[in-house]
């Protein structure tokens, strides 16, 4: 049974895979960071639950459809399972910025979907890991702890928001997802025995 203090919610583009200012529009353009796939598997091994919350306005803009997005997410799940891990849930927002939805980050709707899908009363104490300020803002009303990675738009975000690196900032900053997972696993005891490695 998942618990919020053992839950890591990840943004997708720029955290798990390479981002593009022209959008990631096909499976061929979806290029994961190998270290990120391994990092997700290491979280699973250590007893953590991993979920994904991703804005995908390229659907509303007509650049790709939900079937194409499903192919990308099937490949993400396949690679993570091959590495011995598991993604518990992927929540995505297909809407554009002017659609008036409640799920496009920085609104917390995607995280509410994850909370409901995992049958949790709250997300307080979980981690929200992203490469943009809106990722961290989405987690704030849900009680998530914020972590920013420098990959994707991370460096751009830090240049615009240097307050994220201030001593009194609640956000923690890491070079990439692998560095975050290194730190997290080193600073928290394992929840359970490692899962057997699946080949």
Short mmCIF file of N, CA and C in Angstrom, two decimals:
data_model
loop_
_atom_site.label_atom_id
_atom_site.label_comp_id
_atom_site.label_asym_id
_atom_site.label_seq_id
_atom_site.Cartn_x
_atom_site.Cartn_y
_atom_site.Cartn_z
N UNK A 1 0.85 -1.19 0.00
CA UNK A 1 0.00 0.00 0.00
C UNK A 1 0.89 1.25 0.00
N UNK A 2 0.72 2.13 -0.97
CA UNK A 2 1.56 3.33 -0.99
C UNK A 2 1.29 4.24 0.22
N UNK A 3 2.30 4.99 0.60
CA UNK A 3 2.09 6.02 1.62
C UNK A 3 2.72 7.30 1.09
N UNK A 4 2.16 8.47 1.46
CA UNK A 4 2.66 9.72 0.89
C UNK A 4 4.14 9.97 1.18
N UNK A 5 4.61 9.54 2.35
CA UNK A 5 6.01 9.82 2.67
C UNK A 5 6.96 8.86 1.97
N UNK A 6 6.40 7.97 1.15
CA UNK A 6 7.22 7.08 0.31
C UNK A 6 6.80 7.20 -1.15
N UNK A 7 6.35 8.40 -1.53
CA UNK A 7 5.87 8.64 -2.89
C UNK A 7 6.70 9.74 -3.53
N UNK A 8 7.17 9.49 -4.75
CA UNK A 8 7.87 10.49 -5.56
C UNK A 8 7.07 10.72 -6.83
N UNK A 9 6.65 11.96 -7.05
CA UNK A 9 5.91 12.33 -8.26
C UNK A 9 6.86 13.08 -9.19
N UNK A 10 6.95 12.63 -10.43
CA UNK A 10 7.91 13.19 -11.38
C UNK A 10 7.19 13.91 -12.51
N UNK A 11 7.69 15.08 -12.86
CA UNK A 11 7.36 15.65 -14.16
C UNK A 11 8.02 14.74 -15.20
N UNK A 12 7.57 14.78 -16.45
CA UNK A 12 8.14 13.89 -17.46
C UNK A 12 9.22 14.57 -18.30
N UNK A 13 8.80 15.51 -19.16
CA UNK A 13 9.75 16.11 -20.11
C UNK A 13 10.77 16.97 -19.39
N UNK A 14 12.05 16.63 -19.58
CA UNK A 14 13.12 17.36 -18.92
C UNK A 14 13.58 16.71 -17.63
N UNK A 15 12.79 15.76 -17.13
CA UNK A 15 13.16 15.04 -15.90
C UNK A 15 13.47 13.59 -16.23
N UNK A 16 12.53 12.93 -16.95
CA UNK A 16 12.71 11.53 -17.32
C UNK A 16 13.30 11.41 -18.72
N UNK A 17 12.91 12.32 -19.58
CA UNK A 17 13.38 12.28 -20.98
C UNK A 17 13.78 13.68 -21.44
N UNK A 18 14.48 13.72 -22.56
CA UNK A 18 14.91 15.00 -23.12
C UNK A 18 13.69 15.83 -23.50
N UNK A 19 13.74 17.11 -23.20
CA UNK A 19 12.64 18.01 -23.56
C UNK A 19 12.95 18.66 -24.90
N UNK A 20 11.95 19.28 -25.49
CA UNK A 20 12.13 20.00 -26.75
C UNK A 20 11.20 21.20 -26.76
N UNK A 21 11.72 22.35 -27.17
CA UNK A 21 10.87 23.54 -27.31
C UNK A 21 9.85 23.35 -28.43
N UNK A 22 10.09 22.36 -29.30
CA UNK A 22 9.15 22.05 -30.38
C UNK A 22 8.21 20.91 -30.01
N UNK A 23 8.21 20.52 -28.75
CA UNK A 23 7.37 19.43 -28.21
C UNK A 23 7.91 18.06 -28.61
N UNK A 24 7.67 17.10 -27.73
CA UNK A 24 8.02 15.71 -28.01
C UNK A 24 6.77 15.10 -28.64
N UNK A 25 6.80 14.91 -29.97
CA UNK A 25 5.58 14.65 -30.73
C UNK A 25 5.40 13.21 -31.17
N UNK A 26 6.40 12.36 -30.95
CA UNK A 26 6.30 10.97 -31.41
C UNK A 26 7.17 10.09 -30.54
N UNK A 27 6.96 8.80 -30.66
CA UNK A 27 7.79 7.86 -29.90
C UNK A 27 9.26 8.02 -30.29
N UNK A 28 9.53 8.30 -31.58
CA UNK A 28 10.91 8.47 -32.04
C UNK A 28 11.57 9.69 -31.37
N UNK A 29 10.76 10.70 -31.05
CA UNK A 29 11.30 11.92 -30.42
C UNK A 29 11.38 11.79 -28.90
N UNK A 30 10.78 10.74 -28.35
CA UNK A 30 10.81 10.53 -26.90
C UNK A 30 12.11 9.81 -26.54
N UNK A 31 13.07 10.55 -26.02
CA UNK A 31 14.41 10.01 -25.75
C UNK A 31 14.66 10.07 -24.24
N UNK A 32 14.58 8.93 -23.55
CA UNK A 32 14.76 8.97 -22.10
C UNK A 32 16.22 9.15 -21.71
N UNK A 33 16.43 9.76 -20.55
CA UNK A 33 17.76 9.77 -19.94
C UNK A 33 17.97 8.38 -19.33
N UNK A 34 18.99 7.62 -19.77
CA UNK A 34 19.21 6.28 -19.18
C UNK A 34 19.33 6.34 -17.66
N UNK A 35 19.98 7.37 -17.15
CA UNK A 35 20.17 7.46 -15.69
C UNK A 35 18.84 7.69 -14.99
N UNK A 36 17.86 8.29 -15.68
CA UNK A 36 16.55 8.52 -15.07
C UNK A 36 15.77 7.21 -14.96
N UNK A 37 15.83 6.40 -16.01
CA UNK A 37 15.16 5.09 -15.96
C UNK A 37 15.73 4.27 -14.82
N UNK A 38 17.04 4.26 -14.70
CA UNK A 38 17.70 3.53 -13.62
C UNK A 38 17.31 4.10 -12.25
N UNK A 39 17.19 5.42 -12.17
CA UNK A 39 16.83 6.07 -10.91
C UNK A 39 15.43 5.66 -10.45
N UNK A 40 14.49 5.58 -11.40
CA UNK A 40 13.13 5.15 -11.06
C UNK A 40 13.16 3.71 -10.53
N UNK A 41 13.94 2.85 -11.20
CA UNK A 41 14.05 1.46 -10.76
C UNK A 41 14.65 1.38 -9.36
N UNK A 42 15.64 2.22 -9.09
CA UNK A 42 16.25 2.20 -7.75
C UNK A 42 15.27 2.64 -6.68
N UNK A 43 14.41 3.59 -7.01
CA UNK A 43 13.37 3.99 -6.05
C UNK A 43 12.45 2.81 -5.76
N UNK A 44 12.02 2.12 -6.81
CA UNK A 44 11.15 0.95 -6.62
C UNK A 44 11.82 -0.09 -5.74
N UNK A 45 13.09 -0.36 -5.99
CA UNK A 45 13.83 -1.35 -5.22
C UNK A 45 13.87 -0.98 -3.74
N UNK A 46 13.91 0.31 -3.47
CA UNK A 46 14.02 0.77 -2.08
C UNK A 46 12.66 0.94 -1.41
N UNK A 47 11.58 0.53 -2.10
CA UNK A 47 10.27 0.57 -1.49
C UNK A 47 9.48 1.85 -1.70
N UNK A 48 9.94 2.68 -2.64
CA UNK A 48 9.22 3.92 -2.94
C UNK A 48 8.21 3.68 -4.06
N UNK A 49 7.13 4.45 -4.04
CA UNK A 49 6.15 4.47 -5.14
C UNK A 49 6.49 5.66 -6.04
N UNK A 50 6.44 5.44 -7.35
CA UNK A 50 6.76 6.49 -8.32
C UNK A 50 5.55 6.73 -9.21
N UNK A 51 5.18 8.01 -9.36
CA UNK A 51 4.11 8.41 -10.27
C UNK A 51 4.61 9.55 -11.14
N UNK A 52 3.90 9.82 -12.23
CA UNK A 52 4.29 10.87 -13.17
C UNK A 52 3.11 11.82 -13.37
N UNK A 53 3.39 13.12 -13.38
CA UNK A 53 2.38 14.15 -13.65
C UNK A 53 2.93 15.05 -14.75
N UNK A 54 2.29 15.03 -15.93
CA UNK A 54 2.88 15.72 -17.07
C UNK A 54 1.85 16.53 -17.85
N UNK A 55 2.17 17.80 -18.11
CA UNK A 55 1.38 18.62 -19.03
C UNK A 55 1.69 18.19 -20.46
N UNK A 56 0.66 17.95 -21.24
CA UNK A 56 0.86 17.54 -22.65
C UNK A 56 -0.06 18.37 -23.54
N UNK A 57 0.20 19.69 -23.56
CA UNK A 57 -0.66 20.58 -24.35
C UNK A 57 -0.47 20.39 -25.85
N UNK A 58 0.56 19.64 -26.25
CA UNK A 58 0.73 19.33 -27.67
C UNK A 58 -0.47 18.60 -28.24
N UNK A 59 -1.23 17.90 -27.38
CA UNK A 59 -2.46 17.23 -27.83
C UNK A 59 -3.49 18.29 -28.23
N UNK A 60 -3.72 19.26 -27.34
CA UNK A 60 -4.68 20.34 -27.64
C UNK A 60 -4.24 21.15 -28.87
N UNK A 61 -2.94 21.27 -29.05
CA UNK A 61 -2.41 22.05 -30.17
C UNK A 61 -2.41 21.27 -31.48
N UNK A 62 -2.74 19.98 -31.42
CA UNK A 62 -2.83 19.16 -32.63
C UNK A 62 -1.50 18.60 -33.12
N UNK A 63 -0.46 18.62 -32.27
CA UNK A 63 0.85 18.12 -32.69
C UNK A 63 0.93 16.59 -32.64
N UNK A 64 0.14 15.97 -31.78
CA UNK A 64 0.08 14.51 -31.66
C UNK A 64 -1.22 14.19 -30.94
N UNK A 65 -1.57 12.91 -30.90
CA UNK A 65 -2.84 12.53 -30.27
C UNK A 65 -2.59 11.66 -29.03
N UNK A 66 -3.68 11.31 -28.35
CA UNK A 66 -3.54 10.54 -27.12
C UNK A 66 -2.99 9.14 -27.38
N UNK A 67 -3.24 8.59 -28.56
CA UNK A 67 -2.70 7.27 -28.90
C UNK A 67 -1.17 7.32 -28.99
N UNK A 68 -0.64 8.40 -29.56
CA UNK A 68 0.81 8.58 -29.64
C UNK A 68 1.40 8.74 -28.25
N UNK A 69 0.72 9.53 -27.41
CA UNK A 69 1.18 9.70 -26.02
C UNK A 69 1.19 8.35 -25.30
N UNK A 70 0.17 7.54 -25.54
CA UNK A 70 0.09 6.22 -24.91
C UNK A 70 1.27 5.34 -25.33
N UNK A 71 1.71 5.48 -26.58
CA UNK A 71 2.89 4.72 -27.04
C UNK A 71 4.13 5.13 -26.26
N UNK A 72 4.30 6.44 -26.05
CA UNK A 72 5.46 6.92 -25.28
C UNK A 72 5.42 6.37 -23.86
N UNK A 73 4.23 6.39 -23.26
CA UNK A 73 4.13 5.96 -21.87
C UNK A 73 4.25 4.44 -21.74
N UNK A 74 3.82 3.70 -22.76
CA UNK A 74 4.03 2.25 -22.76
C UNK A 74 5.52 1.94 -22.82
N UNK A 75 6.26 2.73 -23.62
CA UNK A 75 7.71 2.53 -23.70
C UNK A 75 8.39 2.90 -22.38
N UNK A 76 7.93 3.98 -21.75
CA UNK A 76 8.47 4.34 -20.44
C UNK A 76 8.25 3.20 -19.44
N UNK A 77 7.03 2.68 -19.40
CA UNK A 77 6.74 1.58 -18.47
C UNK A 77 7.59 0.35 -18.80
N UNK A 78 7.75 0.06 -20.09
CA UNK A 78 8.55 -1.11 -20.49
C UNK A 78 10.00 -0.99 -20.03
N UNK A 79 10.59 0.19 -20.26
CA UNK A 79 11.99 0.40 -19.89
C UNK A 79 12.18 0.33 -18.37
N UNK A 80 11.25 0.93 -17.65
CA UNK A 80 11.37 0.91 -16.18
C UNK A 80 11.22 -0.52 -15.66
N UNK A 81 10.26 -1.26 -16.22
CA UNK A 81 10.09 -2.66 -15.77
C UNK A 81 11.32 -3.50 -16.12
N UNK A 82 11.88 -3.24 -17.30
CA UNK A 82 13.09 -3.98 -17.71
C UNK A 82 14.23 -3.72 -16.73
N UNK A 83 14.26 -2.51 -16.17
CA UNK A 83 15.30 -2.17 -15.19
C UNK A 83 14.95 -2.66 -13.79
N UNK A 84 13.75 -3.26 -13.65
CA UNK A 84 13.36 -3.82 -12.36
C UNK A 84 12.50 -2.91 -11.51
N UNK A 85 11.94 -1.85 -12.11
CA UNK A 85 11.13 -0.91 -11.35
C UNK A 85 9.69 -0.87 -11.83
N UNK A 86 8.95 0.09 -11.31
CA UNK A 86 7.52 0.20 -11.62
C UNK A 86 7.10 1.66 -11.53
N UNK A 87 6.30 2.11 -12.50
CA UNK A 87 5.63 3.41 -12.40
C UNK A 87 4.18 3.13 -12.03
N UNK A 88 3.76 3.62 -10.87
CA UNK A 88 2.45 3.26 -10.34
C UNK A 88 1.31 3.92 -11.11
N UNK A 89 1.52 5.16 -11.57
CA UNK A 89 0.45 5.87 -12.27
C UNK A 89 1.05 7.01 -13.08
N UNK A 90 0.50 7.25 -14.27
CA UNK A 90 0.88 8.41 -15.08
C UNK A 90 -0.37 9.25 -15.30
N UNK A 91 -0.35 10.48 -14.81
CA UNK A 91 -1.44 11.43 -15.02
C UNK A 91 -0.98 12.48 -16.01
N UNK A 92 -1.82 12.79 -17.02
CA UNK A 92 -1.41 13.80 -17.99
C UNK A 92 -2.55 14.77 -18.24
N UNK A 93 -2.18 16.00 -18.56
CA UNK A 93 -3.15 17.03 -18.93
C UNK A 93 -3.05 17.25 -20.43
N UNK A 94 -4.13 16.97 -21.19
CA UNK A 94 -4.09 17.14 -22.64
C UNK A 94 -4.51 18.53 -23.10
N UNK A 95 -4.78 19.41 -22.15
CA UNK A 95 -5.39 20.70 -22.47
C UNK A 95 -4.37 21.78 -22.79
N UNK A 96 -4.84 22.83 -23.46
CA UNK A 96 -4.02 24.00 -23.72
C UNK A 96 -4.16 25.01 -22.60
N UNK A 97 -3.32 26.05 -22.60
CA UNK A 97 -3.32 27.02 -21.50
C UNK A 97 -4.62 27.82 -21.37
N UNK A 98 -5.42 27.88 -22.43
CA UNK A 98 -6.66 28.67 -22.37
C UNK A 98 -7.92 27.80 -22.28
N UNK A 99 -7.75 26.53 -21.96
CA UNK A 99 -8.90 25.61 -21.96
C UNK A 99 -9.69 25.64 -20.66
N UNK A 100 -9.16 26.29 -19.62
CA UNK A 100 -9.90 26.40 -18.37
C UNK A 100 -10.02 25.10 -17.60
N UNK A 101 -9.04 24.20 -17.76
CA UNK A 101 -9.08 22.92 -17.02
C UNK A 101 -8.56 23.13 -15.60
N UNK A 102 -8.66 22.07 -14.79
CA UNK A 102 -8.11 22.16 -13.43
C UNK A 102 -6.87 21.29 -13.27
N UNK A 103 -6.38 20.73 -14.40
CA UNK A 103 -5.28 19.77 -14.29
C UNK A 103 -3.95 20.29 -14.84
N UNK A 104 -3.96 21.39 -15.58
CA UNK A 104 -2.70 21.87 -16.14
C UNK A 104 -1.85 22.51 -15.04
N UNK A 105 -0.67 21.93 -14.82
CA UNK A 105 0.24 22.54 -13.83
C UNK A 105 0.54 23.98 -14.23
N UNK A 106 0.54 24.94 -13.30
CA UNK A 106 0.73 24.80 -11.85
C UNK A 106 -0.52 24.46 -11.03
N UNK A 107 -1.68 24.24 -11.65
CA UNK A 107 -2.83 23.79 -10.86
C UNK A 107 -2.58 22.36 -10.38
N UNK A 108 -3.17 21.97 -9.26
CA UNK A 108 -2.84 20.68 -8.66
C UNK A 108 -3.69 19.51 -9.13
N UNK A 109 -4.49 19.68 -10.21
CA UNK A 109 -5.41 18.63 -10.62
C UNK A 109 -4.76 17.29 -10.94
N UNK A 110 -3.60 17.31 -11.58
CA UNK A 110 -2.92 16.04 -11.90
C UNK A 110 -2.50 15.32 -10.64
N UNK A 111 -2.07 16.07 -9.64
CA UNK A 111 -1.66 15.44 -8.40
C UNK A 111 -2.86 14.90 -7.64
N UNK A 112 -3.99 15.58 -7.77
CA UNK A 112 -5.24 15.06 -7.18
C UNK A 112 -5.62 13.74 -7.86
N UNK A 113 -5.41 13.66 -9.20
CA UNK A 113 -5.68 12.40 -9.92
C UNK A 113 -4.79 11.28 -9.38
N UNK A 114 -3.52 11.60 -9.15
CA UNK A 114 -2.58 10.60 -8.62
C UNK A 114 -3.00 10.18 -7.22
N UNK A 115 -3.38 11.15 -6.38
CA UNK A 115 -3.81 10.83 -5.01
C UNK A 115 -4.99 9.85 -5.06
N UNK A 116 -5.96 10.14 -5.94
CA UNK A 116 -7.14 9.29 -6.07
C UNK A 116 -6.78 7.91 -6.62
N UNK A 117 -5.94 7.87 -7.66
CA UNK A 117 -5.57 6.59 -8.29
C UNK A 117 -4.83 5.68 -7.32
N UNK A 118 -4.04 6.28 -6.43
CA UNK A 118 -3.26 5.48 -5.47
C UNK A 118 -4.02 5.28 -4.16
N UNK A 119 -5.27 5.79 -4.12
CA UNK A 119 -6.14 5.62 -2.95
C UNK A 119 -5.50 6.16 -1.67
N UNK A 120 -4.93 7.35 -1.78
CA UNK A 120 -4.30 8.01 -0.63
C UNK A 120 -5.22 9.11 -0.11
N UNK A 121 -5.22 9.29 1.19
CA UNK A 121 -6.01 10.38 1.78
C UNK A 121 -5.37 11.73 1.49
N UNK A 122 -4.06 11.75 1.38
CA UNK A 122 -3.32 13.00 1.22
C UNK A 122 -2.01 12.72 0.50
N UNK A 123 -1.42 13.78 -0.07
CA UNK A 123 -0.07 13.67 -0.64
C UNK A 123 0.96 14.38 0.23
N UNK A 124 0.55 14.81 1.40
CA UNK A 124 1.45 15.55 2.28
C UNK A 124 2.68 14.71 2.63
N UNK A 125 3.85 15.28 2.38
CA UNK A 125 5.10 14.59 2.67
C UNK A 125 5.70 13.87 1.48
N UNK A 126 4.95 13.79 0.37
CA UNK A 126 5.53 13.19 -0.84
C UNK A 126 6.45 14.21 -1.52
N UNK A 127 7.15 13.75 -2.54
CA UNK A 127 8.07 14.63 -3.28
C UNK A 127 7.50 14.95 -4.65
N UNK A 128 7.63 16.21 -5.07
CA UNK A 128 7.31 16.62 -6.44
C UNK A 128 8.60 17.07 -7.09
N UNK A 129 9.02 16.35 -8.13
CA UNK A 129 10.30 16.62 -8.78
C UNK A 129 10.03 17.14 -10.19
N UNK A 130 10.54 18.33 -10.50
CA UNK A 130 10.32 18.90 -11.82
C UNK A 130 11.49 19.74 -12.28
N UNK A 131 11.35 20.28 -13.50
CA UNK A 131 12.40 21.16 -14.04
C UNK A 131 11.88 22.58 -14.23
N UNK A 132 10.63 22.85 -13.78
CA UNK A 132 10.07 24.20 -13.91
C UNK A 132 9.36 24.60 -12.63
N UNK A 133 9.18 25.90 -12.46
CA UNK A 133 8.54 26.41 -11.26
C UNK A 133 7.11 25.88 -11.15
N UNK A 134 6.42 25.73 -12.29
CA UNK A 134 5.02 25.30 -12.22
C UNK A 134 4.88 23.88 -11.68
N UNK A 135 5.91 23.04 -11.87
CA UNK A 135 5.88 21.69 -11.28
C UNK A 135 5.84 21.79 -9.76
N UNK A 136 6.73 22.62 -9.23
CA UNK A 136 6.81 22.78 -7.78
C UNK A 136 5.55 23.44 -7.23
N UNK A 137 5.02 24.40 -7.99
CA UNK A 137 3.80 25.09 -7.56
C UNK A 137 2.61 24.14 -7.52
N UNK A 138 2.56 23.17 -8.43
CA UNK A 138 1.46 22.20 -8.43
C UNK A 138 1.47 21.35 -7.16
N UNK A 139 2.66 21.07 -6.66
CA UNK A 139 2.77 20.24 -5.46
C UNK A 139 2.49 20.98 -4.17
N UNK A 140 2.65 22.30 -4.21
CA UNK A 140 2.57 23.08 -2.97
C UNK A 140 1.25 22.93 -2.22
N UNK A 141 0.07 23.14 -2.88
CA UNK A 141 -1.18 23.02 -2.13
C UNK A 141 -1.48 21.60 -1.68
N UNK A 142 -0.78 20.61 -2.26
CA UNK A 142 -0.99 19.22 -1.88
C UNK A 142 -0.06 18.78 -0.75
N UNK A 143 0.83 19.69 -0.33
CA UNK A 143 1.75 19.36 0.76
C UNK A 143 2.98 18.61 0.32
N UNK A 144 3.29 18.66 -0.99
CA UNK A 144 4.47 17.95 -1.50
C UNK A 144 5.75 18.73 -1.19
N UNK A 145 6.82 17.99 -0.98
CA UNK A 145 8.15 18.60 -0.83
C UNK A 145 8.73 18.84 -2.23
N UNK A 146 9.30 20.03 -2.49
CA UNK A 146 9.73 20.37 -3.85
C UNK A 146 11.20 20.05 -4.13
N UNK A 147 11.46 19.49 -5.31
CA UNK A 147 12.83 19.28 -5.78
C UNK A 147 12.91 19.68 -7.25
N UNK A 148 13.92 20.46 -7.58
CA UNK A 148 14.13 20.92 -8.95
C UNK A 148 15.38 20.27 -9.52
N UNK A 149 15.28 19.77 -10.76
CA UNK A 149 16.47 19.23 -11.43
C UNK A 149 16.95 20.23 -12.48
N UNK A 150 18.26 20.21 -12.74
CA UNK A 150 18.86 21.17 -13.68
C UNK A 150 18.71 20.73 -15.13
N UNK A 151 18.27 19.50 -15.36
CA UNK A 151 18.07 19.02 -16.73
C UNK A 151 16.83 19.68 -17.32
N UNK A 152 16.59 19.48 -18.63
CA UNK A 152 15.43 20.08 -19.26
C UNK A 152 15.47 21.59 -19.16
N UNK A 153 14.40 22.16 -18.62
CA UNK A 153 14.33 23.62 -18.45
C UNK A 153 14.85 24.06 -17.08
N UNK A 154 15.50 23.14 -16.36
CA UNK A 154 15.92 23.44 -15.00
C UNK A 154 16.85 24.62 -14.86
N UNK A 155 17.88 24.68 -15.71
CA UNK A 155 18.83 25.80 -15.63
C UNK A 155 18.12 27.12 -15.95
N UNK A 156 17.22 27.09 -16.94
CA UNK A 156 16.45 28.27 -17.29
C UNK A 156 15.57 28.71 -16.11
N UNK A 157 14.99 27.74 -15.44
CA UNK A 157 14.14 28.04 -14.28
C UNK A 157 14.96 28.70 -13.17
N UNK A 158 16.15 28.18 -12.93
CA UNK A 158 17.01 28.74 -11.87
C UNK A 158 17.47 30.15 -12.22
N UNK A 159 17.73 30.39 -13.51
CA UNK A 159 18.14 31.73 -13.93
C UNK A 159 17.02 32.74 -13.69
N UNK A 160 15.76 32.31 -13.93
CA UNK A 160 14.61 33.19 -13.73
C UNK A 160 14.22 33.31 -12.27
N UNK A 161 14.49 32.26 -11.50
CA UNK A 161 14.04 32.21 -10.10
C UNK A 161 15.21 31.83 -9.18
N UNK A 162 16.19 32.74 -9.04
CA UNK A 162 17.34 32.41 -8.20
C UNK A 162 16.96 32.18 -6.74
N UNK A 163 15.76 32.63 -6.36
CA UNK A 163 15.32 32.42 -4.97
C UNK A 163 15.18 30.94 -4.63
N UNK A 164 15.09 30.09 -5.66
CA UNK A 164 14.97 28.65 -5.40
C UNK A 164 16.24 28.08 -4.77
N UNK A 165 17.37 28.77 -4.98
CA UNK A 165 18.62 28.28 -4.39
C UNK A 165 18.97 29.02 -3.09
N UNK A 166 18.10 29.92 -2.64
CA UNK A 166 18.37 30.65 -1.40
C UNK A 166 18.37 29.69 -0.22
N UNK A 167 19.10 30.09 0.83
CA UNK A 167 19.22 29.21 2.00
C UNK A 167 17.88 28.89 2.63
N UNK A 168 16.94 29.83 2.58
CA UNK A 168 15.65 29.59 3.22
C UNK A 168 14.61 28.99 2.26
N UNK A 169 15.04 28.63 1.06
CA UNK A 169 14.11 28.02 0.10
C UNK A 169 13.78 26.60 0.53
N UNK A 170 12.51 26.23 0.39
CA UNK A 170 12.11 24.85 0.70
C UNK A 170 12.55 23.89 -0.41
N UNK A 171 12.78 24.43 -1.60
CA UNK A 171 13.14 23.58 -2.74
C UNK A 171 14.58 23.10 -2.61
N UNK A 172 14.77 21.84 -2.99
CA UNK A 172 16.12 21.30 -3.11
C UNK A 172 16.46 21.20 -4.59
N UNK A 173 17.71 21.48 -4.94
CA UNK A 173 18.11 21.51 -6.35
C UNK A 173 19.16 20.43 -6.59
N UNK A 174 18.96 19.68 -7.68
CA UNK A 174 19.86 18.57 -8.02
C UNK A 174 20.24 18.65 -9.49
N UNK A 175 21.40 18.06 -9.83
CA UNK A 175 21.85 18.08 -11.23
C UNK A 175 20.88 17.35 -12.14
N UNK A 176 20.35 16.23 -11.67
CA UNK A 176 19.40 15.45 -12.47
C UNK A 176 18.63 14.52 -11.54
N UNK A 177 17.73 13.71 -12.13
CA UNK A 177 16.92 12.81 -11.32
C UNK A 177 17.78 11.80 -10.57
N UNK A 178 18.82 11.31 -11.23
CA UNK A 178 19.70 10.33 -10.58
C UNK A 178 20.34 10.93 -9.32
N UNK A 179 20.75 12.19 -9.37
CA UNK A 179 21.35 12.84 -8.21
C UNK A 179 20.33 13.00 -7.08
N UNK A 180 19.09 13.33 -7.44
CA UNK A 180 18.03 13.41 -6.43
C UNK A 180 17.83 12.06 -5.75
N UNK A 181 17.76 11.00 -6.55
CA UNK A 181 17.53 9.67 -5.99
C UNK A 181 18.72 9.23 -5.13
N UNK A 182 19.95 9.54 -5.58
CA UNK A 182 21.13 9.25 -4.75
C UNK A 182 20.97 9.87 -3.36
N UNK A 183 20.60 11.15 -3.36
CA UNK A 183 20.46 11.89 -2.09
C UNK A 183 19.31 11.31 -1.26
N UNK A 184 18.17 11.06 -1.90
CA UNK A 184 16.99 10.59 -1.18
C UNK A 184 17.24 9.24 -0.53
N UNK A 185 17.84 8.32 -1.27
CA UNK A 185 18.07 6.98 -0.73
C UNK A 185 19.15 6.99 0.35
N UNK A 186 20.09 7.91 0.22
CA UNK A 186 21.13 8.02 1.25
C UNK A 186 20.60 8.64 2.54
N UNK A 187 19.54 9.45 2.42
CA UNK A 187 19.06 10.19 3.59
C UNK A 187 17.83 9.57 4.23
N UNK A 188 17.29 8.49 3.64
CA UNK A 188 16.14 7.82 4.23
C UNK A 188 16.39 6.32 4.27
N UNK A 189 15.96 5.66 5.34
CA UNK A 189 16.14 4.20 5.41
C UNK A 189 15.26 3.50 4.40
N UNK A 190 15.68 2.34 3.94
CA UNK A 190 14.89 1.56 2.99
C UNK A 190 13.60 1.12 3.65
N UNK A 191 12.51 1.13 2.88
CA UNK A 191 11.19 0.76 3.43
C UNK A 191 11.02 -0.74 3.50
N UNK A 192 11.68 -1.45 2.61
CA UNK A 192 11.49 -2.91 2.57
C UNK A 192 12.67 -3.54 1.84
N UNK A 193 12.69 -4.85 1.85
CA UNK A 193 13.74 -5.56 1.12
C UNK A 193 13.61 -5.25 -0.37
N UNK A 194 14.74 -5.19 -1.09
CA UNK A 194 14.68 -4.89 -2.53
C UNK A 194 13.83 -5.90 -3.28
N UNK A 195 13.18 -5.44 -4.32
CA UNK A 195 12.42 -6.33 -5.19
C UNK A 195 13.39 -7.19 -5.99
N UNK A 196 13.01 -8.42 -6.33
CA UNK A 196 13.89 -9.22 -7.18
C UNK A 196 14.03 -8.55 -8.53
N UNK A 197 15.22 -8.62 -9.11
CA UNK A 197 15.46 -7.98 -10.41
C UNK A 197 14.77 -8.79 -11.49
N UNK A 198 13.98 -8.10 -12.32
CA UNK A 198 13.27 -8.78 -13.41
C UNK A 198 14.04 -8.62 -14.70
N UNK A 199 14.19 -9.70 -15.40
CA UNK A 199 14.92 -9.63 -16.68
C UNK A 199 13.92 -9.72 -17.83
#
